[in-house]
PDB file of C-alpha atoms in Angstrom:
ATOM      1  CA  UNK A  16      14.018 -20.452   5.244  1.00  0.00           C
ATOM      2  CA  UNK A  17      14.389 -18.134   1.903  1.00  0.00           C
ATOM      3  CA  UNK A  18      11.344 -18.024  -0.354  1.00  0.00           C
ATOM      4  CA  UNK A  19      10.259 -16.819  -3.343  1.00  0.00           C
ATOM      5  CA  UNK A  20       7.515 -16.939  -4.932  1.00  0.00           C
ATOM      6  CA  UNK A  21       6.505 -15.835  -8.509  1.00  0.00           C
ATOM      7  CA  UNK A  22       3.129 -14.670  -9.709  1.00  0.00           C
ATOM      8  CA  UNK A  23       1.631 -14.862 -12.253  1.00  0.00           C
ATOM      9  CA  UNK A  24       2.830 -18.874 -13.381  1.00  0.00           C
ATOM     10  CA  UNK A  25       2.149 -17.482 -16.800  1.00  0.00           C
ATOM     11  CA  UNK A  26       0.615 -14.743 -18.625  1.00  0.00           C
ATOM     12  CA  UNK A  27      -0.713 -13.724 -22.367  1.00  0.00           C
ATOM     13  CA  UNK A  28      -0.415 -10.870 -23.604  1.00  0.00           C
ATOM     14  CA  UNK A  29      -0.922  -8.926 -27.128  1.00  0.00           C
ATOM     15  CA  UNK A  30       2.332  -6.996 -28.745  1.00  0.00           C
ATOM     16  CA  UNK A  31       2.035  -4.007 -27.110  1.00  0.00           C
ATOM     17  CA  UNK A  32       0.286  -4.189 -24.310  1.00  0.00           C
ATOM     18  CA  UNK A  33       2.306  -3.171 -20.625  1.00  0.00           C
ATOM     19  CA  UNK A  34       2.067  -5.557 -17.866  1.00  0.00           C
ATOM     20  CA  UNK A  35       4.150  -6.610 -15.029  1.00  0.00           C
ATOM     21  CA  UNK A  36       5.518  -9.700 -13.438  1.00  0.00           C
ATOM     22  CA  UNK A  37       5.736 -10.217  -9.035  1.00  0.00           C
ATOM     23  CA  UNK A  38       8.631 -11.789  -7.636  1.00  0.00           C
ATOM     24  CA  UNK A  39       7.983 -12.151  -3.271  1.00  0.00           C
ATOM     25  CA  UNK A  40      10.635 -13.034  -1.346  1.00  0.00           C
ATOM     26  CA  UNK A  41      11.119 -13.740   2.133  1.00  0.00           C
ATOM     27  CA  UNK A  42      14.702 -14.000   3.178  1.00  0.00           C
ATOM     28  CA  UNK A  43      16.931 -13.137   6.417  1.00  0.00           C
ATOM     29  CA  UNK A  44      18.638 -10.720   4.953  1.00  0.00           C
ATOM     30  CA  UNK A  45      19.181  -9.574   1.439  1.00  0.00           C
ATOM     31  CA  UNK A  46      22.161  -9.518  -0.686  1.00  0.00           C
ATOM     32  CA  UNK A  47      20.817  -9.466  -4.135  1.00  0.00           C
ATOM     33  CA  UNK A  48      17.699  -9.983  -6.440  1.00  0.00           C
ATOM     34  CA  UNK A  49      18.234 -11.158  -9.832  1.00  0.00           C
ATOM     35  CA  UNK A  50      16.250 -11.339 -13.060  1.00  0.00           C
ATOM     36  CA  UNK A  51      16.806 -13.927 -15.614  1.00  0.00           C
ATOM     37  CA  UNK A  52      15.457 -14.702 -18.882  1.00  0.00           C
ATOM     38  CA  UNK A  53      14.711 -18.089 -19.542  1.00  0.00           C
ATOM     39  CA  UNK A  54      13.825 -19.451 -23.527  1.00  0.00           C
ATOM     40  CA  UNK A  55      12.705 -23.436 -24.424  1.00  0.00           C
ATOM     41  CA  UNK A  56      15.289 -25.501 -24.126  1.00  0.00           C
ATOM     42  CA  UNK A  57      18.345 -23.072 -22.999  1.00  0.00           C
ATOM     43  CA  UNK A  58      19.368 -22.261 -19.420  1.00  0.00           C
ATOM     44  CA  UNK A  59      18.716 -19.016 -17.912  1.00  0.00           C
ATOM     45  CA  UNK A  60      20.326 -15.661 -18.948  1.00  0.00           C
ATOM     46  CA  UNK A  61      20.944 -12.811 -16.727  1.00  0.00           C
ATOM     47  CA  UNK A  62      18.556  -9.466 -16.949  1.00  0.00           C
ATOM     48  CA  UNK A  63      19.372  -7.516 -13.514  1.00  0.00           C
ATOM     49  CA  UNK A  64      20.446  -7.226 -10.271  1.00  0.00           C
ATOM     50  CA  UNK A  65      18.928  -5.190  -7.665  1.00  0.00           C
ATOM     51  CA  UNK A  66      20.632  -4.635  -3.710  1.00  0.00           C
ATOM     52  CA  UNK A  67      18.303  -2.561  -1.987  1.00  0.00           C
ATOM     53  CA  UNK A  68      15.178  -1.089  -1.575  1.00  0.00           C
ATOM     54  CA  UNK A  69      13.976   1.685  -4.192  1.00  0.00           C
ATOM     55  CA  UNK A  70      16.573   1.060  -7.096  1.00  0.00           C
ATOM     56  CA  UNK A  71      15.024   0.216 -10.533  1.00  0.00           C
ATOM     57  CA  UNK A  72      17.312  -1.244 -13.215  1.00  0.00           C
ATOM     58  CA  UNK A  73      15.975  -0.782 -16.933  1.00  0.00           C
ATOM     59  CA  UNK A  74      16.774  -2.319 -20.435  1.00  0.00           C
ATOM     60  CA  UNK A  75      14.858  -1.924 -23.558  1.00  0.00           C
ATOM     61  CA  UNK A  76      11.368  -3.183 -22.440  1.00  0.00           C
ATOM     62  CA  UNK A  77      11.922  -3.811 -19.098  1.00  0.00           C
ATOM     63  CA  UNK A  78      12.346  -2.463 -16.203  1.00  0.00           C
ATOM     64  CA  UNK A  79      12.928  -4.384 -12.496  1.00  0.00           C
ATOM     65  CA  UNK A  80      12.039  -2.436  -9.210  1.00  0.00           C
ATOM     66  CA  UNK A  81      12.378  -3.429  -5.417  1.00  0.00           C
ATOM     67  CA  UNK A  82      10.944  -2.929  -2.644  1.00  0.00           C
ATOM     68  CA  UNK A  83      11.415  -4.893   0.730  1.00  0.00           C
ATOM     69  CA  UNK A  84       8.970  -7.970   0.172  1.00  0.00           C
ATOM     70  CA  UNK A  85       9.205  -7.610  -3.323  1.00  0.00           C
ATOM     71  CA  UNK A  86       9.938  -6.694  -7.185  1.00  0.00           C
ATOM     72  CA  UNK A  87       8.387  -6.343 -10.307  1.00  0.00           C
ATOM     73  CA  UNK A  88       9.633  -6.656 -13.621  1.00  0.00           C
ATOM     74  CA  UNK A  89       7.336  -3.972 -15.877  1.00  0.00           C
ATOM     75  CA  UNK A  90       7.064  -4.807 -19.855  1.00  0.00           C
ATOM     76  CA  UNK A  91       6.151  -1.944 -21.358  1.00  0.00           C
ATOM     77  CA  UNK A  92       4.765  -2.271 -24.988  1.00  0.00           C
ATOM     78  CA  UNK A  93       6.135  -5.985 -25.956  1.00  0.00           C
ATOM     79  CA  UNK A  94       6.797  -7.621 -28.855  1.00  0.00           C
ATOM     80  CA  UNK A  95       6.956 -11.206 -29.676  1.00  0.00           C
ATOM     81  CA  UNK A  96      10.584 -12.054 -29.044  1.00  0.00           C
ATOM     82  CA  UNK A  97       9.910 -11.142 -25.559  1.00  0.00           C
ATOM     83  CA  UNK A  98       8.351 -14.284 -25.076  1.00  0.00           C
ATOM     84  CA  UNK A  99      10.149 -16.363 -22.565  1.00  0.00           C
ATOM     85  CA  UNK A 100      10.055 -17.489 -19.098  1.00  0.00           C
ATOM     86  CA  UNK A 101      11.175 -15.163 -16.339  1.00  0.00           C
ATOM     87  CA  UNK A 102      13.086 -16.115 -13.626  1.00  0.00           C
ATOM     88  CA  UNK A 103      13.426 -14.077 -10.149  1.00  0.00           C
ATOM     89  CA  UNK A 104      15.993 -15.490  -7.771  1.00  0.00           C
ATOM     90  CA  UNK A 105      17.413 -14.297  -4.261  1.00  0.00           C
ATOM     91  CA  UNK A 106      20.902 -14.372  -2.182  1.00  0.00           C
ATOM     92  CA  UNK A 107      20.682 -13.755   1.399  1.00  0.00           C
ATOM     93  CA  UNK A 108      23.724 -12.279   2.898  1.00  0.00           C
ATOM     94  CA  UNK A 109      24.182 -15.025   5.237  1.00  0.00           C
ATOM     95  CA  UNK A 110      24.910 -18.687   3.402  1.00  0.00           C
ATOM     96  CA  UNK A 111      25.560 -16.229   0.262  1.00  0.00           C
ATOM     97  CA  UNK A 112      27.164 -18.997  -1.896  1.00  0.00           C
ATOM     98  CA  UNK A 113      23.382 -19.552  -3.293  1.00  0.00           C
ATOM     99  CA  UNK A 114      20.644 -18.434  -5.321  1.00  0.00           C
ATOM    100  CA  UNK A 115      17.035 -19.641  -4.319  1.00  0.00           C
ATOM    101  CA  UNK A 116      14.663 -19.235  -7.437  1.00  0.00           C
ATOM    102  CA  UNK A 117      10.699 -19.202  -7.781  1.00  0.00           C
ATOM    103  CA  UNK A 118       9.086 -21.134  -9.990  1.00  0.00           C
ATOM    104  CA  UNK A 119       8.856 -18.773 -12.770  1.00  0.00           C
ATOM    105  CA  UNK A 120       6.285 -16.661 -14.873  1.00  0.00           C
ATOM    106  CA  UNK A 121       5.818 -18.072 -18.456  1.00  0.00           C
ATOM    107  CA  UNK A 122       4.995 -15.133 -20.902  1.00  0.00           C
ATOM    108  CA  UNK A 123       3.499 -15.470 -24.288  1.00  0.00           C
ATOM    109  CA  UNK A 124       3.097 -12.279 -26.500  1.00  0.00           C
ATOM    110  CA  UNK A 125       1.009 -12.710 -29.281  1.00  0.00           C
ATOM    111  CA  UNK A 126       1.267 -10.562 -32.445  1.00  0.00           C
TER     112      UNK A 126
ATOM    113  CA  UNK B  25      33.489 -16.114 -26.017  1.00  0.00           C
ATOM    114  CA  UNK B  26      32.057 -16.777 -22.424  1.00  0.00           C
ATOM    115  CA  UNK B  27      30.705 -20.608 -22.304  1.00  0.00           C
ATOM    116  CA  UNK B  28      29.335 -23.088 -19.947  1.00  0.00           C
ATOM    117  CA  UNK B  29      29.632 -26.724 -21.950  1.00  0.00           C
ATOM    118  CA  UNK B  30      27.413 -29.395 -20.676  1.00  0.00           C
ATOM    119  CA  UNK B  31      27.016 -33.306 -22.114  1.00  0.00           C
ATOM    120  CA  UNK B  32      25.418 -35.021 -23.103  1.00  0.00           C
ATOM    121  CA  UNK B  33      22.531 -32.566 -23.801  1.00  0.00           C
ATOM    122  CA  UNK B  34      20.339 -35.515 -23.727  1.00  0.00           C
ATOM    123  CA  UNK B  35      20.124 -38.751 -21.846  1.00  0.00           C
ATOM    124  CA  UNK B  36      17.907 -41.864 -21.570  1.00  0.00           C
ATOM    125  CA  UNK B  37      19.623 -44.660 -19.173  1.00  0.00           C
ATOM    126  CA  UNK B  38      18.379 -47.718 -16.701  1.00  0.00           C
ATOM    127  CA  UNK B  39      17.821 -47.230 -12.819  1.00  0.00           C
ATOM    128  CA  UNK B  40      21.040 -48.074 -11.081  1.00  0.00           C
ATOM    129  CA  UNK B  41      22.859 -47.575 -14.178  1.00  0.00           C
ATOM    130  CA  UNK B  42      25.819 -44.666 -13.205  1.00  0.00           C
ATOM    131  CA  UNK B  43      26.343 -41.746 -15.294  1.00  0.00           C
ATOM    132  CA  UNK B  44      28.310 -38.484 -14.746  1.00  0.00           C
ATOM    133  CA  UNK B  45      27.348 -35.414 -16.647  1.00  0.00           C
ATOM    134  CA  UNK B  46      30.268 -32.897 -17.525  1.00  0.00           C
ATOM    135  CA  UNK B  47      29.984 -29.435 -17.679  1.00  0.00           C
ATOM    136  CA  UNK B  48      33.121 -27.254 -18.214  1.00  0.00           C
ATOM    137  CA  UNK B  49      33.632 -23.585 -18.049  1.00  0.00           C
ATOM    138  CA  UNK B  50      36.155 -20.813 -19.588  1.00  0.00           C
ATOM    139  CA  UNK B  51      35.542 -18.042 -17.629  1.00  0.00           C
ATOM    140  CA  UNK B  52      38.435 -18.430 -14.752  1.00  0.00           C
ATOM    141  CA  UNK B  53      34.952 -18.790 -12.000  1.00  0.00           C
ATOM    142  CA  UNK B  54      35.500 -20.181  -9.029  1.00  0.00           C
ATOM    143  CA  UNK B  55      32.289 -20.889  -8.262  1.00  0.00           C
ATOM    144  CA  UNK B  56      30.444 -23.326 -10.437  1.00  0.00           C
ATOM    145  CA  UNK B  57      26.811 -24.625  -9.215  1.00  0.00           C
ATOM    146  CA  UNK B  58      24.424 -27.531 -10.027  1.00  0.00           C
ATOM    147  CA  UNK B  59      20.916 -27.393  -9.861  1.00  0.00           C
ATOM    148  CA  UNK B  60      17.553 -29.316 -11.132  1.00  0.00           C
ATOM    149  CA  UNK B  61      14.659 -28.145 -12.991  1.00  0.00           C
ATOM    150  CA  UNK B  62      11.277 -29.650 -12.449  1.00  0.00           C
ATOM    151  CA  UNK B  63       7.594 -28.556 -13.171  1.00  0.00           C
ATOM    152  CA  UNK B  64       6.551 -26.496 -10.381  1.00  0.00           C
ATOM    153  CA  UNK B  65       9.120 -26.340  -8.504  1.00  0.00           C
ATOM    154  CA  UNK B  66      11.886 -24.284 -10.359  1.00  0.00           C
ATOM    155  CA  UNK B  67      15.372 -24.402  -9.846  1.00  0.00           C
ATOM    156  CA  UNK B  68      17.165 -25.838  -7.125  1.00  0.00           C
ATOM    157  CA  UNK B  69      20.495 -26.595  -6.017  1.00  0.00           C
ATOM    158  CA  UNK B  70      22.118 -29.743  -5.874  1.00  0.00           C
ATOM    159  CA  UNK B  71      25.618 -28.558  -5.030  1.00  0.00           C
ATOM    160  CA  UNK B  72      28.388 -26.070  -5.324  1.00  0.00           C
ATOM    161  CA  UNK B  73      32.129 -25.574  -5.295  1.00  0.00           C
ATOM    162  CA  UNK B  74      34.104 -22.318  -4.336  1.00  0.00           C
ATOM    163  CA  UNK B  75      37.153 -23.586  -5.883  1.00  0.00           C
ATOM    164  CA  UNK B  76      39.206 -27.005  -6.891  1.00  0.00           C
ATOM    165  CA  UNK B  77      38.529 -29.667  -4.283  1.00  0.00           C
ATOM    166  CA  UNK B  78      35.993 -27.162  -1.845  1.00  0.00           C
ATOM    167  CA  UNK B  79      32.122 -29.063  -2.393  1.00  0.00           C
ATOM    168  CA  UNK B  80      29.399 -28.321  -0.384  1.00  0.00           C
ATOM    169  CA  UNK B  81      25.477 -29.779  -0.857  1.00  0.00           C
ATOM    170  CA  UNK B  82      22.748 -27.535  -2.098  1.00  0.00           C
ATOM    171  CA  UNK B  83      19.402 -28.157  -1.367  1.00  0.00           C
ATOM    172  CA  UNK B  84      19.072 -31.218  -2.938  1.00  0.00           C
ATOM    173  CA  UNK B  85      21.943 -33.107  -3.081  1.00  0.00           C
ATOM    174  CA  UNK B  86      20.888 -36.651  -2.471  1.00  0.00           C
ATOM    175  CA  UNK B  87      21.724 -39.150  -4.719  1.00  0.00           C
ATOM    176  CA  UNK B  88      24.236 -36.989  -6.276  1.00  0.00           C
ATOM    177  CA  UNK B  89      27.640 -36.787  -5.892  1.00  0.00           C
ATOM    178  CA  UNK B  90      30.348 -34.135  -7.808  1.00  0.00           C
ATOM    179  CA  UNK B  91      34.138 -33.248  -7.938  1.00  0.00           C
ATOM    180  CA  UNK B  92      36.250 -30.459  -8.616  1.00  0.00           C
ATOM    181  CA  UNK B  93      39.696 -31.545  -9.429  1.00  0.00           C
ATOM    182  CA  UNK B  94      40.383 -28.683 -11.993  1.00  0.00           C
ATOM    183  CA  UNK B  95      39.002 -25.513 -12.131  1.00  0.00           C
ATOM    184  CA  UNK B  96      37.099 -25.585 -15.588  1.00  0.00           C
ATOM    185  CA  UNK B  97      35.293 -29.115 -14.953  1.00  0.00           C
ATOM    186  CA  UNK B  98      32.910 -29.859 -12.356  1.00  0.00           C
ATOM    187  CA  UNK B  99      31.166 -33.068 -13.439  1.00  0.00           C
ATOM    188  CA  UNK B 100      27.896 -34.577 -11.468  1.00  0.00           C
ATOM    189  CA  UNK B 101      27.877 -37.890 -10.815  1.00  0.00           C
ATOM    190  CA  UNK B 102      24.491 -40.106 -10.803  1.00  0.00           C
ATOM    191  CA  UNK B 103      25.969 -43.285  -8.549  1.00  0.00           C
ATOM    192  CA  UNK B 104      22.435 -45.275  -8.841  1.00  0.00           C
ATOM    193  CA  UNK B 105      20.050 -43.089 -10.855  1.00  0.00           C
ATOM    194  CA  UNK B 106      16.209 -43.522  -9.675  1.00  0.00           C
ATOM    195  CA  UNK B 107      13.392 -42.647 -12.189  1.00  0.00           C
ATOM    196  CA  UNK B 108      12.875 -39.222  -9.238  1.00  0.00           C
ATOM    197  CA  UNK B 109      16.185 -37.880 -10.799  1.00  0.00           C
ATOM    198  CA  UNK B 110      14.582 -37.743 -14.409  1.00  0.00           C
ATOM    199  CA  UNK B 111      14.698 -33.765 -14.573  1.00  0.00           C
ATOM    200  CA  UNK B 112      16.737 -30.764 -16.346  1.00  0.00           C
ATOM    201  CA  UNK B 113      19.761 -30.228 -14.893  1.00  0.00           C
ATOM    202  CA  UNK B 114      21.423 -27.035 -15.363  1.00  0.00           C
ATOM    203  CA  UNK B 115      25.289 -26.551 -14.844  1.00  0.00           C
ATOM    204  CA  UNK B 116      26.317 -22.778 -13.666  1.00  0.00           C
ATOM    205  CA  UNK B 117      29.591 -20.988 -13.655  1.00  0.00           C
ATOM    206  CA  UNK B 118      30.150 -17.948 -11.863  1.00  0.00           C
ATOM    207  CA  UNK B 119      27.353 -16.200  -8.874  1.00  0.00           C
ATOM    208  CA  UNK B 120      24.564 -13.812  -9.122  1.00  0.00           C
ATOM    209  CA  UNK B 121      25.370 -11.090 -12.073  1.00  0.00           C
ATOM    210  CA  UNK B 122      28.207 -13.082 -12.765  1.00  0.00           C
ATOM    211  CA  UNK B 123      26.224 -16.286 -13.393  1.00  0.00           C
ATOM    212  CA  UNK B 124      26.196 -18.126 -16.889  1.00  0.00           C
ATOM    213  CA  UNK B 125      24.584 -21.241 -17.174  1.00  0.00           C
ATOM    214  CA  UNK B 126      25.236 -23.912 -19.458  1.00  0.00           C
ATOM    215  CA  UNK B 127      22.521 -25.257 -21.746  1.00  0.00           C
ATOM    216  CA  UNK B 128      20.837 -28.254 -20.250  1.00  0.00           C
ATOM    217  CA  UNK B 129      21.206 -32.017 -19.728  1.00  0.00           C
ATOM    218  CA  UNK B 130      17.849 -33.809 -19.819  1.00  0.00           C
ATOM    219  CA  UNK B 131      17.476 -36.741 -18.067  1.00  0.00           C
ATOM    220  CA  UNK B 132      15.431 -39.486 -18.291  1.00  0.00           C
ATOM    221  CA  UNK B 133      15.231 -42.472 -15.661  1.00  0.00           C
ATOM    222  CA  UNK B 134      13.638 -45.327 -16.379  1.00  0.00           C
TER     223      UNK B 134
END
């Protein structure tokens, strides 16, 4: 069965301090890892997708990377509208019609 | 501008009481998704469609039912709601990269 699992479930940080998020997946094989943002009261948005192994996807702050039992989304230097709750979801190649999502990392930046 | 349009935004309603919750989309998808958000747990599929009149269950699809008679609207239907449905339920339109996700019903069973 396809897993992931996201660590921390939340995190604090101060505007500008770097930090990173873990997304672990187990899955039969892998068609896609996503990133979404997630604010109160609003469904997700999407950040990135990574396919395989190695690639890293960047915007602004972030940055995603992959490897083969995971990724990490790296915040470098964030400020307070960065606050949100990240979302890492998976599609396997086989059953590909869905995406199976963790739970979540709630991040706070404080000013 | 791209949209996913979900209502009611907000519901409160009786066990055993029906309800459907609408979501429509302008994007052309074919694939629209529902899933439900709960503490703990994160999101998790209820069902999808891959076009007009193709369903198929998610994860969790019992005690739901949906339809896709047009390609824009693919409502979610609550025949008998139980207070273990109360949860957010997000609407999706589109896969992966493609996906856009409407903005939320929450329900409440009582």
């Amino acid at each position: 069965e396809d897993q992931v699992t996201q660590s921390p479930e939340a995190l604090r940080l101060q505007e500008g301090e770097s930090s990173s998020l873990n997304c672990s997946y187990t899955v039969s094989g892998l068609r896609g890892l996503f990133w979404y943002r997630q604010d109160p009261g609003k469904g997700p948005e999407f950040l990135f997708t990574l396919y395989s192994a190695g690639e890293e996807k960047e915007k602004e702050r972030l940055k995603a990377t992959l490897t083969k039992k995971e990724s990490f989304l790296h915040i470098t230097a964030p400020k307070p509208e960065d606050s949100a709750t990240y979302l890492c979801a998976v599609q396997a190649i086989q059953g590909a019609q869905k995406l199976v999502f963790g739970q979540g990392t709630r991040l706070t930046i404080n000013p | 501008e791209a949209q996913v349009t979900q209502n009611p935004r907000y519901l409160i309603t009786v066990t055993g009481k029906k309800l459907t919750v609408t979501c429509s989309q302008n994007m052309n998808h074919e694939y629209m998704s529902w899933y439900r958000q709960d503490p703990g747990l994160g999101l998790r599929q209820i069902y999808y469609s891959m076009n007009v009149e193709v369903t198929d269950k998610g994860d969790v699809p019992e005690g739901y039912k949906v339809s896709r008679k047009e390609k824009r609207n693919f409502p979610l239907i609550l025949e008998s709601p139980s207070p273990n449905q109360t949860s957010l339920y997000f609407c999706a339109s589109g896969r992966g990269a493609e996906a856009f996700f409407g903005q939320g019903t929450r329900l409440t069973v009582v």
